[in-house]
XYZ file of C-alpha atoms in Angstrom:
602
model
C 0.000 0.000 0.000
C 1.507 3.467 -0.754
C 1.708 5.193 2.071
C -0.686 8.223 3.249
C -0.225 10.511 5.471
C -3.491 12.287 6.926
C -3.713 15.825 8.020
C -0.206 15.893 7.600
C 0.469 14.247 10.991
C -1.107 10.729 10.717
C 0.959 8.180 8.732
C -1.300 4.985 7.816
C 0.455 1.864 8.346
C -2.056 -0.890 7.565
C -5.297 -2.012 7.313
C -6.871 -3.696 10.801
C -10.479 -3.974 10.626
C -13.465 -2.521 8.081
C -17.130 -2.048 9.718
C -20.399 -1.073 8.749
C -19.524 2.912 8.002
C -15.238 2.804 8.212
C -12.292 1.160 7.612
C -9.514 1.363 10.367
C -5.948 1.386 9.774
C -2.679 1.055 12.118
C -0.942 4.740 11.944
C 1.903 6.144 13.485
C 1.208 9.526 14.513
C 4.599 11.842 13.245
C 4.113 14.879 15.979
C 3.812 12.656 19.601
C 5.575 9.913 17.814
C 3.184 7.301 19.196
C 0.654 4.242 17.434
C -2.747 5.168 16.868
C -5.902 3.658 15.299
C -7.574 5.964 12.708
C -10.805 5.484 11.515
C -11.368 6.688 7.812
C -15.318 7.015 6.740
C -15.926 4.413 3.484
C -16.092 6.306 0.317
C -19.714 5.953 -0.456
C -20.633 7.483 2.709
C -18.020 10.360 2.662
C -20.166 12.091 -0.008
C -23.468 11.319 1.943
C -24.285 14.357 4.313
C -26.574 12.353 6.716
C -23.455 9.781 6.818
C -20.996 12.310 7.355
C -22.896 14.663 9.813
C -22.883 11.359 11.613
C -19.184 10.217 11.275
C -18.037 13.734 12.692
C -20.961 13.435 15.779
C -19.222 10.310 17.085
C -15.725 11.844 17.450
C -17.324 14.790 19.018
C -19.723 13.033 21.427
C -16.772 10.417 21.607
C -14.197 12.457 22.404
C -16.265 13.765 25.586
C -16.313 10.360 26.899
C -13.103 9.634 29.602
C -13.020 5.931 31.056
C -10.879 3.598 31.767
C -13.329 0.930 29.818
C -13.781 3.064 26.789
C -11.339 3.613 23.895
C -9.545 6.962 23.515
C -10.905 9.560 20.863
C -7.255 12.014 20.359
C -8.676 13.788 17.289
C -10.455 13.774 13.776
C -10.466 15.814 10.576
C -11.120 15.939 7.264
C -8.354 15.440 4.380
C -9.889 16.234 1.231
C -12.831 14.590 0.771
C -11.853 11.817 3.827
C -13.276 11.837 7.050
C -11.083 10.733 9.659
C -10.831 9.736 13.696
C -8.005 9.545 15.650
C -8.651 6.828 18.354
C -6.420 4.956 21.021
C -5.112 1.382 19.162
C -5.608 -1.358 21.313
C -3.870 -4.891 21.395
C -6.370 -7.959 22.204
C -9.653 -9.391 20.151
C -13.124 -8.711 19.979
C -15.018 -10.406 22.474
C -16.562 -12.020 19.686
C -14.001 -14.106 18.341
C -13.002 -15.020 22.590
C -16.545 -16.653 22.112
C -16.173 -18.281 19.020
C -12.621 -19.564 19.893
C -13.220 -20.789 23.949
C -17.066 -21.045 24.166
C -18.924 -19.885 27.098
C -17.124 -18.385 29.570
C -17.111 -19.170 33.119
C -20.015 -17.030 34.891
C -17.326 -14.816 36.959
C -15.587 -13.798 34.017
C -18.939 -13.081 32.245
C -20.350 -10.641 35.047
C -16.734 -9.196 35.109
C -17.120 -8.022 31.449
C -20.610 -7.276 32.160
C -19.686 -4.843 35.018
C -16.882 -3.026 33.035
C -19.161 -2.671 30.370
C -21.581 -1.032 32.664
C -18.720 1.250 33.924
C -18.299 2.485 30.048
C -21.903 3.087 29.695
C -22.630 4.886 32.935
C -20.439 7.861 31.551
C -21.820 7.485 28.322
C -25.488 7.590 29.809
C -24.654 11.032 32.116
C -23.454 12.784 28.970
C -26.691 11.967 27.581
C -25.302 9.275 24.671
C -27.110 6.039 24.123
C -25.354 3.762 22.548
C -27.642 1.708 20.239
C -25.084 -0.990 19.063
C -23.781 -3.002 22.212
C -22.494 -6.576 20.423
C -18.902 -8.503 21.012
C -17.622 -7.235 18.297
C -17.932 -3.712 19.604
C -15.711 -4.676 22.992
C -12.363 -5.501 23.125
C -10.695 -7.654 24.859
C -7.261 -6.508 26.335
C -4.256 -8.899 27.183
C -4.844 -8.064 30.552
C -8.228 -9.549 30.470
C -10.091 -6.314 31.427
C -12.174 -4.753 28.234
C -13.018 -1.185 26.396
C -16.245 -0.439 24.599
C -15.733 0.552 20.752
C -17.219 2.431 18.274
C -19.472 5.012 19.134
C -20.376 4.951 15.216
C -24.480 5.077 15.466
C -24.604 6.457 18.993
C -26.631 9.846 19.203
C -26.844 12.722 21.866
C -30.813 12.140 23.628
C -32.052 15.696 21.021
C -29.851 14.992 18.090
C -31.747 14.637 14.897
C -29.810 13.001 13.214
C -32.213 9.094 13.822
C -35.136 10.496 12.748
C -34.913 8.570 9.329
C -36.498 5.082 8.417
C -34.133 2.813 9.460
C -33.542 1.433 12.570
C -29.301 0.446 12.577
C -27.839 -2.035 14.814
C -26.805 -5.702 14.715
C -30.717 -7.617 14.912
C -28.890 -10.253 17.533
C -28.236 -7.543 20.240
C -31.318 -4.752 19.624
C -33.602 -4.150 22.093
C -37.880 -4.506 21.250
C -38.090 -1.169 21.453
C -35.463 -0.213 19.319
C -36.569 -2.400 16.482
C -40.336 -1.146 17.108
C -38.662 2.454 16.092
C -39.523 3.464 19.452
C -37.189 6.269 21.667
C -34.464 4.985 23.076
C -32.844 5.072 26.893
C -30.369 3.548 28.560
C -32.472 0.462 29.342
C -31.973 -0.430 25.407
C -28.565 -0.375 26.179
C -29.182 -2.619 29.279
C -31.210 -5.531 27.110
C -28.234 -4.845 24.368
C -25.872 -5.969 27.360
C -27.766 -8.601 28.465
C -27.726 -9.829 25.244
C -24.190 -10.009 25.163
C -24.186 -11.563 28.380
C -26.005 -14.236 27.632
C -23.894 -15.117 24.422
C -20.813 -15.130 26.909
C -22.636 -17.487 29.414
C -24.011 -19.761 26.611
C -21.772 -19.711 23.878
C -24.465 -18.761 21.642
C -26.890 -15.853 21.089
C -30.831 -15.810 22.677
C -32.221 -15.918 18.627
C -31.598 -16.710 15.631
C -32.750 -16.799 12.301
C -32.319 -16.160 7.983
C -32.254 -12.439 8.234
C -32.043 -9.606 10.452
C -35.948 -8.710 10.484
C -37.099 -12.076 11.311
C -34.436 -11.968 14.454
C -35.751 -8.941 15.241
C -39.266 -10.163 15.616
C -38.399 -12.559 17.563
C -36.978 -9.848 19.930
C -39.605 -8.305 20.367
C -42.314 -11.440 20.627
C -40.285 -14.539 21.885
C -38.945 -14.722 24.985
C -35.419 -16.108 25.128
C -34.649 -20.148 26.500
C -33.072 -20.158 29.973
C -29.229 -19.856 29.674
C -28.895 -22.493 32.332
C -30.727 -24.759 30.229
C -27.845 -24.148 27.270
C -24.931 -24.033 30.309
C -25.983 -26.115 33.290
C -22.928 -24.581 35.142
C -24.549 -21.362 35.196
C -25.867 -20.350 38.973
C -29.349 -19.008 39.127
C -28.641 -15.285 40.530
C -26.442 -14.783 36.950
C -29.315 -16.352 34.795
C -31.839 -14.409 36.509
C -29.444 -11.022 36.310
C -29.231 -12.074 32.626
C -32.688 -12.529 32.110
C -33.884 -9.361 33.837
C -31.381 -6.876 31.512
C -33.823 -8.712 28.563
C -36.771 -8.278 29.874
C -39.403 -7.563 26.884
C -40.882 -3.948 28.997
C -38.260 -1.661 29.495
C -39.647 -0.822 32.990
C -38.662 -4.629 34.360
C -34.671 -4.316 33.647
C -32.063 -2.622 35.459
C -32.894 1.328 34.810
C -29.802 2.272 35.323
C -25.887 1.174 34.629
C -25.071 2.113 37.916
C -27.648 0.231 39.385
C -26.686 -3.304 36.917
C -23.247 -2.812 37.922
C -23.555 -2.647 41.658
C -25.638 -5.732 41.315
C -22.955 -7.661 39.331
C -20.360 -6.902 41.469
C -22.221 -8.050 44.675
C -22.425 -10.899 42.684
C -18.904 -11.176 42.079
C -17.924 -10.394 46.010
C -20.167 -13.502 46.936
C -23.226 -11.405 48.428
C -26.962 -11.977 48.265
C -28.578 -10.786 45.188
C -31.659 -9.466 45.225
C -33.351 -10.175 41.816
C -36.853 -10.932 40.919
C -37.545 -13.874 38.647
C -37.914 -13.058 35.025
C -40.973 -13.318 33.113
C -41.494 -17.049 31.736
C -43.413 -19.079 29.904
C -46.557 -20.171 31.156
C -46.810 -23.374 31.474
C -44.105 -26.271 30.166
C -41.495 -24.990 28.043
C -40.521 -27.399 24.883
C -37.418 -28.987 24.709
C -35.489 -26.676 22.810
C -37.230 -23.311 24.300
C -39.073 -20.882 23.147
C -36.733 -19.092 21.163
C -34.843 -21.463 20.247
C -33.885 -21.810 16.597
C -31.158 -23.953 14.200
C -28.392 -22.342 14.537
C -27.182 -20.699 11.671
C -23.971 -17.954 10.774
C -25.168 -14.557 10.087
C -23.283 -11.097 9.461
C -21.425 -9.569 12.166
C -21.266 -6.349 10.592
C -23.850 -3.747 11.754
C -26.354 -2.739 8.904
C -29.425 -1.302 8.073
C -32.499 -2.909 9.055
C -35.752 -1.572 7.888
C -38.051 -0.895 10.315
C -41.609 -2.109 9.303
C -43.786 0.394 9.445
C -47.007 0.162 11.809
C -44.852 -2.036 14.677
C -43.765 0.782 16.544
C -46.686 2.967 15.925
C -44.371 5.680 14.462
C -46.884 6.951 11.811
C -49.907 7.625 14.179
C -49.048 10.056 16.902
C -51.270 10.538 20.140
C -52.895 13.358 19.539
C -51.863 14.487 15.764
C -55.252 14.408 14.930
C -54.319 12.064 12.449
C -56.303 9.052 11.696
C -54.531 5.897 10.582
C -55.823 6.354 7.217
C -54.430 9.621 6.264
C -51.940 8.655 3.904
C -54.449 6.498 2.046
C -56.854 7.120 -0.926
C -58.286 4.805 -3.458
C -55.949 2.838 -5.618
C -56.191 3.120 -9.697
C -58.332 0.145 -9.317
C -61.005 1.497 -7.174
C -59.731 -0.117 -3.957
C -57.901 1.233 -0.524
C -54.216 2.160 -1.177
C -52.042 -1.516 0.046
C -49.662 -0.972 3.055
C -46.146 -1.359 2.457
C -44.217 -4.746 3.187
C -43.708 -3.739 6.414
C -47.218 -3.429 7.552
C -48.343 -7.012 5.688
C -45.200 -8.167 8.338
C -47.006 -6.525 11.212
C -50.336 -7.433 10.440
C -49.553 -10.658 10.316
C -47.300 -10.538 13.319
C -49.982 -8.965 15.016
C -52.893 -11.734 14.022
C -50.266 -14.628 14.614
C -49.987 -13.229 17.907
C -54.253 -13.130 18.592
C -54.748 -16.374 16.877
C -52.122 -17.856 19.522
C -53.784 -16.028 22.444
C -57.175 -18.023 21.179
C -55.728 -21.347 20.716
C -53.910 -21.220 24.004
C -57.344 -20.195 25.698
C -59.029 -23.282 23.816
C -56.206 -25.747 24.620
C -56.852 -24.854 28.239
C -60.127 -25.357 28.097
C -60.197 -28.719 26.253
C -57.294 -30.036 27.968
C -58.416 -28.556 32.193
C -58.496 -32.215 33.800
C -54.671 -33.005 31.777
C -52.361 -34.678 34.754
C -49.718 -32.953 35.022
C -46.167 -34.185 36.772
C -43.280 -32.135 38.257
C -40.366 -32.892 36.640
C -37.398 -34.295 38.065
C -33.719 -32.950 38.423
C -31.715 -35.678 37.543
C -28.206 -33.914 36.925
C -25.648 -36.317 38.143
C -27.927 -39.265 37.931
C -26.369 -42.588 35.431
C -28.335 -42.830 32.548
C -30.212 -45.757 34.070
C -31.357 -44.113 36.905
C -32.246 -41.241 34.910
C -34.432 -43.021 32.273
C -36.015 -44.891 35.228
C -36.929 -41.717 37.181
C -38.595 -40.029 34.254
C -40.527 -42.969 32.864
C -42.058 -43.975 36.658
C -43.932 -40.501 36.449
C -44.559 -41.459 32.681
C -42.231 -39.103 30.990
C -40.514 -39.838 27.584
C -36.628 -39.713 27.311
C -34.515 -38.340 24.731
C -30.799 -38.894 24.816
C -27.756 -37.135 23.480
C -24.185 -37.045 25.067
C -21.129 -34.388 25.434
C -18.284 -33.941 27.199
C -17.794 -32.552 30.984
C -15.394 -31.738 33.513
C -17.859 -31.033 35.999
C -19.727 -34.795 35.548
C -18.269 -38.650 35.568
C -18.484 -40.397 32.406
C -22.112 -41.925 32.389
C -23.773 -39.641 34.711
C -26.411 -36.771 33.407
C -24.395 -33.514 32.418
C -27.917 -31.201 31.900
C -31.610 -31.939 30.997
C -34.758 -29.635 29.447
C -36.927 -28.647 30.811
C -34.824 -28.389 33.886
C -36.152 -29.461 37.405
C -39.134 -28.401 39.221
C -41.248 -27.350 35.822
C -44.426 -28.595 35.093
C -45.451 -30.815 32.341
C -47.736 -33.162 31.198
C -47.707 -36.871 31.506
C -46.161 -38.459 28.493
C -43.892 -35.149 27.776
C -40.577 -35.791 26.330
C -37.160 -34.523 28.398
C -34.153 -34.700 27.004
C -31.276 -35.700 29.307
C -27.435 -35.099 27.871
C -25.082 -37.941 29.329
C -21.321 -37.108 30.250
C -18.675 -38.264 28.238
C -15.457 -37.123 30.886
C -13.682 -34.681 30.424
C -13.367 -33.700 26.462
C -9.896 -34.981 25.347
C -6.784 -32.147 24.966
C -6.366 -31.394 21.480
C -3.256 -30.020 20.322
C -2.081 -28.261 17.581
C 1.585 -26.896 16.121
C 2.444 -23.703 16.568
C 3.228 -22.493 13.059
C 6.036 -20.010 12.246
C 5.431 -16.825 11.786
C 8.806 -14.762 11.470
C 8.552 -12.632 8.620
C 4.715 -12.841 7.524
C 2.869 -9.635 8.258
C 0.038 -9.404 10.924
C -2.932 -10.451 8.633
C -0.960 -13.359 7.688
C -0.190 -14.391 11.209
C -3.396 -14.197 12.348
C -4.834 -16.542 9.409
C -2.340 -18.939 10.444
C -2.623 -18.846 14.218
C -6.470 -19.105 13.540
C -6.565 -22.237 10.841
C -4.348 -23.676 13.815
C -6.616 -23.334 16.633
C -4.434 -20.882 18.470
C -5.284 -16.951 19.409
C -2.915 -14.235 18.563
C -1.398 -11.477 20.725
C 0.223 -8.835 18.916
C 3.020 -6.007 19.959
C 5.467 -4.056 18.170
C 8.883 -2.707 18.457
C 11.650 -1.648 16.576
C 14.028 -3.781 14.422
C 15.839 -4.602 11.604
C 13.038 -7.045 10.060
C 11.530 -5.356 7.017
C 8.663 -3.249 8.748
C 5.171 -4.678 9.248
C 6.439 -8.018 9.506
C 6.819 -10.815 12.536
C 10.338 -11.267 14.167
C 9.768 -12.827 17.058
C 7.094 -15.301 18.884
C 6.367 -17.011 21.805
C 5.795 -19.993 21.861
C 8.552 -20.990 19.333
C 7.296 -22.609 15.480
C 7.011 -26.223 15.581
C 5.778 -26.681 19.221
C 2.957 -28.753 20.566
C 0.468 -26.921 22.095
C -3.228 -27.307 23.373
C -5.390 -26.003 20.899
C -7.178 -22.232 21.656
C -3.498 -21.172 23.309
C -2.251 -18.231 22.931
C 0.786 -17.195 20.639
C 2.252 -14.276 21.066
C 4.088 -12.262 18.641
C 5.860 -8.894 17.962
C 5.884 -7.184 14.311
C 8.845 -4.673 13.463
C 8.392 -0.964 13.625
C 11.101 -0.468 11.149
C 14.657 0.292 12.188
C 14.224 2.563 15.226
C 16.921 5.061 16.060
C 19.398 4.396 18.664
C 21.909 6.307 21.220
C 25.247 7.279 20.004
C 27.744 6.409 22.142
C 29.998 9.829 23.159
C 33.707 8.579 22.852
C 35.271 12.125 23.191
C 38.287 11.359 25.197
C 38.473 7.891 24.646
C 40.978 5.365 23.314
C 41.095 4.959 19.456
C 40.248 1.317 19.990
C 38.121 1.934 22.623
C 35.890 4.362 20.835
C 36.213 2.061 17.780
C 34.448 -0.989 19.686
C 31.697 1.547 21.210
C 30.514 2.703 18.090
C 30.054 -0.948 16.206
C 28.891 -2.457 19.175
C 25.780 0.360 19.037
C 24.979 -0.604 15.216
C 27.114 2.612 13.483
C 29.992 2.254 11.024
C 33.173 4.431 11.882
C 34.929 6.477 10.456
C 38.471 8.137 11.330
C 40.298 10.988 10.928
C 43.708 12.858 12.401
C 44.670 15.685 13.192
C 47.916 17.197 15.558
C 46.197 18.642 18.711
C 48.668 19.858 21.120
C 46.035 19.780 24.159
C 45.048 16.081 23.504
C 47.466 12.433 23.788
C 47.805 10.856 20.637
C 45.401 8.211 20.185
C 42.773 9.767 22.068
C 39.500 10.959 19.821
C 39.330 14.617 20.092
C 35.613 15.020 18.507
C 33.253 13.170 17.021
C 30.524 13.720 13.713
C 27.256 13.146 15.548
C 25.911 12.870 19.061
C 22.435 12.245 21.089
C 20.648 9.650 18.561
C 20.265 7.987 15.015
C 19.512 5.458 12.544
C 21.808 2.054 13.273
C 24.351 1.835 9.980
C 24.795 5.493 10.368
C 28.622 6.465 9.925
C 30.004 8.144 12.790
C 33.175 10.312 12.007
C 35.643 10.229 14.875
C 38.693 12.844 14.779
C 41.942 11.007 16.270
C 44.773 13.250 18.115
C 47.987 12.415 16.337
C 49.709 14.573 19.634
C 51.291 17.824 19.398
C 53.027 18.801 15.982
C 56.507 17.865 15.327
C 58.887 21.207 15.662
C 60.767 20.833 11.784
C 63.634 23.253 12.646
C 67.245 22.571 13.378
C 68.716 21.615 16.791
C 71.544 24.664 18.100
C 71.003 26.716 15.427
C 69.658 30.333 16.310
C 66.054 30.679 14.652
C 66.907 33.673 11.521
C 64.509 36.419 11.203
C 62.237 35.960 8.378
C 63.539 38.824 6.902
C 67.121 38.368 7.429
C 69.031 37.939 4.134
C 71.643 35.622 5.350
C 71.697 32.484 6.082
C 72.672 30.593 8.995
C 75.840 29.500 7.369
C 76.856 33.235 6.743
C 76.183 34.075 10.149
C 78.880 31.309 10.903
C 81.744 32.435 8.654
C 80.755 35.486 9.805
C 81.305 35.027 13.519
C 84.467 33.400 12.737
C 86.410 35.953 11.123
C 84.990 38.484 14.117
């Protein structure tokens, strides 16, 4: 890449990440001589005004924003027709790929994140910000295992009017009901948006899932979400119900505060009763599977624009506009009403899914009052003989699938749905998962990564199962490229380890030795040994011993392979005239000899 140099300070390095609105590149910033992150707006929204009144309201609103859990905003611009930020670079990984790489995390280190995360939006939330896109990818991970919240790229000031359009951006797995609804947002949409991510960290996987971002969406805002503990049995029940409460479906039953979510995580995390109500559930048996549970399946993780279908949220009819809902229409060429958009078919039929399952839940009841119903076992730890005999003396089916645990022998029960205590039916199926151990250690070889550049390291340390940890310093390796890592290529390691590695800055510049007053040989060695090639010079000095360096060519610092000239005292100059013999005038006309002959005839 030829290299650019923004606002004549900012020298881009290389390319680290592209999102929804920017690509972000690796700089080196030429005035404070440090490594910086700069986030440069894609070209086709530069020329978009909306976009770019936007892109400059982050770095402002960001750049208000001082926590130790939120990354750095130093300064932004524009270059031409570029929009630019100048943010703090961070080493780690998104706590998205930590998920996809080490599954879910244990439920400590889950409401750790979730309290520094709560930190980073209590400051956010007194300067009036919201915001709006809360997802793994947007937190990153530091080496030191504590995080920072990123990109503050859709977030908006509570009166800027800058949302009032038709879309409704964030990343469908982590937006809150209201926000897909189109509805006005608070800090509790940041709160579900946590829990969210919460949840993902507890269960390895996200609450819904589905083909496209509007069908996840809807199922935000009309499914409630399956127990975690039901996906991770190691999960305690004061984190699943902290979990559950951040998603609650009304804004007015989560946390209402980040203060108030974080004081409750960290009595968690200190080992002190917390107080939290049971979440909303189900009523009656939930399926195996839950309620919200889908096939899993890959989607996007960049943010993008969801359209919001019109009519969920409301939006067009306003209490008290003295508008009816049939303002905008008219008759059609055809002599009928003018047909709703897409969106409103989607809501309509949301909307009579939603009745016709009120009525059929009101009929089953009816039909099926005198239904026995059992209470269903817990059977976690039971052998699968035990277990199967348990369920089928109160006439329950049994399903069977296995998996491996370190918390469970081989043969016992591992986790079960529905979990213990529900109520079901006679005759209802649960499905009991039976411990395999403790899953085998798989290793992998650490590859070698000396002289590949970042992105190339990191393809390799991921097709090997390993996680990268980058730093940089200075060196003779060709810049931008690895020349050192730890552990060493060709090692056997367990897979999901981490490698770490550090990618040359370039030749940096080093001290120069002083040698004034030194030995020639001494001075000589000094030099070399520092990286500089030498060269020497003489010169009769009758203040300094021969052999001693009188000056030198450069001092304070340079470039190693710089040539250093070093001036060498040859001692004082030789006196050329005669021994005995007077010193003449330099106007005399005689010579010495004449002076001689002369002196003898006197």
């Amino acid at each position: 890449m030829q290299q650019q140099v923004l606002g004549g300070r900012y020298l881009l390095k290389d390319k680290v990440g592209t999102g929804g609105m920017a690509t972000v590149y690796r700089a080196q910033d030429q005035v404070l001589n440090r490594t910086v992150a700069v986030k440069i707006m894609l070209p086709q929204y530069a020329g978009d005004a909306t976009f770019a009144a936007r892109f400059k309201q982050e770095a402002q609103a960001a750049a208000g924003l001082s926590s130790p859990y939120i990354v750095g905003v130093y300064d932004w611009g524009k270059d031409g027709d570029t929009y630019y930020i100048v943010m703090e670079y961070l080493r780690g990984t998104d706590l998205k790929s930590g998920i996809r790489s080490h599954g879910a995390l244990d439920p400590k280190k889950v409401a750790q994140i979730g309290s520094q995360i709560c930190a980073a939006l209590s400051v956010a939330h007194k300067h009036e910000i919201i915001h709006r896109d809360i997802k793994p990818q947007n937190i990153m991970v530091l080496p030191d295992g504590n995080i920072k919240v990123m990109d503050f790229g859709i977030a908006r000031a509570k009166n800027s009017h800058l949302t009032q359009d038709n879309n409704v951006l964030g990343t469908a797995h982590y937006v809150s009901p209201e926000q897909t609804r189109g509805q006005e947002l608070g800090p509790t949409s940041d709160i579900y948006s946590l829990g969210v991510v919460m949840y993902e960290c507890a269960t390895g996987q996200v609450p819904f899932d589905g083909d496209d971002a509007i069908s996840v969406a809807l199922k935000q805002v009309n499914e409630l979400p399956v127990p975690p503990s039901q996906l991770n049995p190691n999960l305690d029940a004061d984190l699943e119900r902290i979990i559950l409460r951040c998603m609650e479906k009304d804004p007015a039953n989560r946390f209402q505060t980040a203060d108030e979510l974080r004081q409750t995580l960290n009595a968690y995390l200190a080992g002190r009763q917390v107080d939290v109500p049971e979440p909303t559930r189900v009523i009656g048996a939930v399926p195996a599977g839950g309620a919200g549970a889908t096939e899993t399946r890959v989607m996007s993780d960049q943010t993008q624009a969801m359209a919001r279908p019109a009519g969920i949220g409301n939006t067009a009819v306003r209490s008290g506009s003295g508008m009816s809902s049939s303002a905008s229409g008219g008759a059609d060429p055809y002599g009928g009403k003018k047909k709703g958009g897409k969106g409103k078919i989607v809501a309509g039929v949301v909307a009579a899914l939603a009745i016709i399952g009120v009525i059929a839940f009101a009929a089953f009841s009816a039909l099926n009052s005198g239904a026995k119903t059992v209470t269903v076992p817990n059977v976690l730890g039971y052998t699968q003989e035990e277990a199967t005999e348990e369920l089928r003396s109160l006439n329950l089916g049994v399903k069977t699938s296995s998996g491996y645990s370190d918390e469970y022998e081989e043969g016992e029960v591992m986790s079960q749905t529905p979990s213990g205590g529900l109520q079901v039916e006679e005759g209802y199926e649960v499905e009991i998962q039976i411990s395999r151990g403790p899953e085998p250690i798989k290793t992998t070889t650490v590859p070698d990564l000396k002289g590949r550049t970042r992105e190339e390291a990191e393809k390799l340390l991921e097709e090997a199962g390993l996680v990268g940890v980058a730093s940089e310093a200075s060196n003779d390796a060709e810049e931008g490229t690895v020349f050192e890592q730890s552990p060493a290529e060709g090692e056997e390691v367990e897979e999901g380890s981490t490698v770490t590695y550090t990618v040359s800055t370039g030749p940096g510049t080093v001290s120069i030795p002083n040698v004034v007053g030194d030995g020639e040989n001494s001075a000589l060695g000094a030099l070399e040994d520092a990286g500089f090639s030498v060269s020497r010079e003489y010169e009769y000095s009758s203040r300094v011993d021969a052999g001693v360096v009188i000056s030198q060519s450069l001092t304070g610092s340079a470039m190693p392979g710089t040539t250093i000239t070093i001036t060498i005292s040859r001692g004082p100059e030789p006196d050329t005239s005669t021994p005995d013999t007077p010193a003449t005038s330099p106007d005399s006309p005689t010579t010495g000899e004449d002076e001689e002959e002369s002196a003898g005839a006197a």
